[in-house]
Structures are given as structure tokens and as C-alpha cells.
mmCIF file of C-alpha atoms in Angstrom:
data_model
loop_
_atom_site.group_PDB
_atom_site.id
_atom_site.type_symbol
_atom_site.label_atom_id
_atom_site.label_comp_id
_atom_site.label_asym_id
_atom_site.label_seq_id
_atom_site.Cartn_x
_atom_site.Cartn_y
_atom_site.Cartn_z
ATOM 1 C CA HIS A 1 4.121 -4.136 8.423
ATOM 2 C CA GLN A 2 2.971 -0.648 7.455
ATOM 3 C CA VAL A 3 2.944 1.872 4.615
ATOM 4 C CA ARG A 4 3.186 5.522 5.697
ATOM 5 C CA LEU A 5 2.112 8.620 3.704
ATOM 6 C CA TRP A 6 4.043 11.647 4.477
ATOM 7 C CA ASP A 7 3.490 15.327 3.884
ATOM 8 C CA LEU A 8 6.796 16.266 2.222
ATOM 9 C CA GLN A 9 6.473 19.988 3.163
ATOM 10 C CA SER A 10 5.629 19.630 6.849
ATOM 11 C CA GLY A 11 7.224 16.194 7.430
ATOM 12 C CA GLN A 12 4.015 15.001 9.148
ATOM 13 C CA CYS A 13 2.873 11.545 8.621
ATOM 14 C CA LEU A 14 -0.706 11.735 7.281
ATOM 15 C CA GLN A 15 -1.793 8.007 7.108
ATOM 16 C CA VAL A 16 -0.470 4.724 8.432
ATOM 17 C CA LEU A 17 -1.844 1.828 6.316
ATOM 18 C CA SER A 18 -1.576 -1.483 8.299
ATOM 19 C CA GLY A 19 -2.504 -4.857 7.080
ATOM 20 C CA HIS A 20 0.408 -6.718 5.409
ATOM 21 C CA ILE A 21 1.956 -9.343 7.526
ATOM 22 C CA GLY A 22 5.229 -9.429 5.522
ATOM 23 C CA ILE A 23 7.696 -6.732 4.412
ATOM 24 C CA VAL A 24 6.253 -4.253 2.081
ATOM 25 C CA THR A 25 8.142 -4.437 -1.128
ATOM 26 C CA PHE A 26 6.428 -1.952 -3.280
ATOM 27 C CA VAL A 27 3.821 1.074 -3.595
ATOM 28 C CA ALA A 28 2.341 2.993 -6.264
ATOM 29 C CA PHE A 29 -0.379 5.555 -6.518
ATOM 30 C CA SER A 30 -3.255 5.344 -9.036
ATOM 31 C CA PRO A 31 -3.267 7.880 -11.817
ATOM 32 C CA ASP A 32 -5.873 9.951 -9.890
ATOM 33 C CA GLY A 33 -3.916 9.749 -6.764
ATOM 34 C CA ARG A 34 -7.165 8.580 -4.809
ATOM 35 C CA SER A 35 -5.795 4.759 -4.545
ATOM 36 C CA LEU A 36 -2.540 3.189 -3.717
ATOM 37 C CA VAL A 37 -1.530 -0.396 -4.388
ATOM 38 C CA SER A 38 1.063 -2.216 -2.081
ATOM 39 C CA THR A 39 2.914 -5.342 -2.586
ATOM 40 C CA SER A 40 4.412 -7.697 0.139
ATOM 41 C CA GLY A 41 6.422 -10.690 1.131
ATOM 42 C CA ASP A 42 3.081 -12.018 2.521
ATOM 43 C CA GLN A 43 2.182 -12.951 -1.106
ATOM 44 C CA THR A 44 -0.591 -10.408 -1.281
ATOM 45 C CA VAL A 45 -1.425 -7.106 -3.118
ATOM 46 C CA ARG A 46 -3.549 -4.545 -1.339
ATOM 47 C CA ILE A 47 -5.431 -1.683 -2.739
ATOM 48 C CA TRP A 48 -5.810 1.164 -0.388
ATOM 49 C CA ASN A 49 -8.255 4.242 -0.303
ATOM 50 C CA VAL A 50 -5.780 7.231 0.298
ATOM 51 C CA ALA A 51 -8.362 9.400 1.865
ATOM 52 C CA THR A 52 -9.699 7.045 4.469
ATOM 53 C CA GLY A 53 -6.486 4.725 4.888
ATOM 54 C CA THR A 54 -8.754 1.626 4.467
ATOM 55 C CA CYS A 55 -7.804 -1.452 2.400
ATOM 56 C CA VAL A 56 -10.490 -1.739 -0.055
ATOM 57 C CA GLN A 57 -9.306 -5.086 -1.575
ATOM 58 C CA THR A 58 -6.688 -7.724 -0.897
ATOM 59 C CA LEU A 59 -5.686 -9.914 -3.810
ATOM 60 C CA HIS A 60 -4.429 -13.499 -2.704
ATOM 61 C CA GLY A 61 -3.006 -16.355 -4.648
ATOM 62 C CA HIS A 62 0.474 -15.532 -5.332
ATOM 63 C CA ALA A 63 2.919 -18.450 -4.925
ATOM 64 C CA THR A 64 5.806 -16.139 -3.579
ATOM 65 C CA CYS A 65 6.753 -12.804 -2.575
ATOM 66 C CA VAL A 66 4.962 -9.986 -4.724
ATOM 67 C CA TRP A 67 7.558 -7.667 -5.933
ATOM 68 C CA SER A 68 5.645 -4.766 -7.734
ATOM 69 C CA ALA A 69 2.306 -3.830 -9.285
ATOM 70 C CA VAL A 70 0.919 -0.900 -11.466
ATOM 71 C CA PHE A 71 -2.347 0.575 -12.096
#
């Protein structure tokens, strides 16, 4: 499953963040806009570098679906 980042003015997809194996349930940008957190039904939280589209950390250990997260 993927998170897609879009340019709202042009309608162009800027990044595709792939890595979750379950449905993505939530996304949020960090206050500085350089990172993004995503949560999933695969029981993980992923932290992404927005500029590169890479996952910089995956948080494991949740017993069920993760519904939200904040910075």
C-alpha cells in the first residue's frame, strides 16, 4: 500500500511512498514539513523523508492496527 504526495496546483503526483503491507490509515507532516508519519493496518508506523521519499524508520510492536500518530 502506498502514500502519494500531490502538488495541489498542478495535480501532479510528487512522491509515492511504498512500504506498508496493510491499508494506510493516517498520515501527518512534521511541523517543519520535512518528514511524514504514516500508520497502517499492518501494525506499523513509518517515518518518511519527504524530499527523498525514503522510509527512515519503521516502528513495530503494536498489537493491532495503528489508527493515528502525531509529531
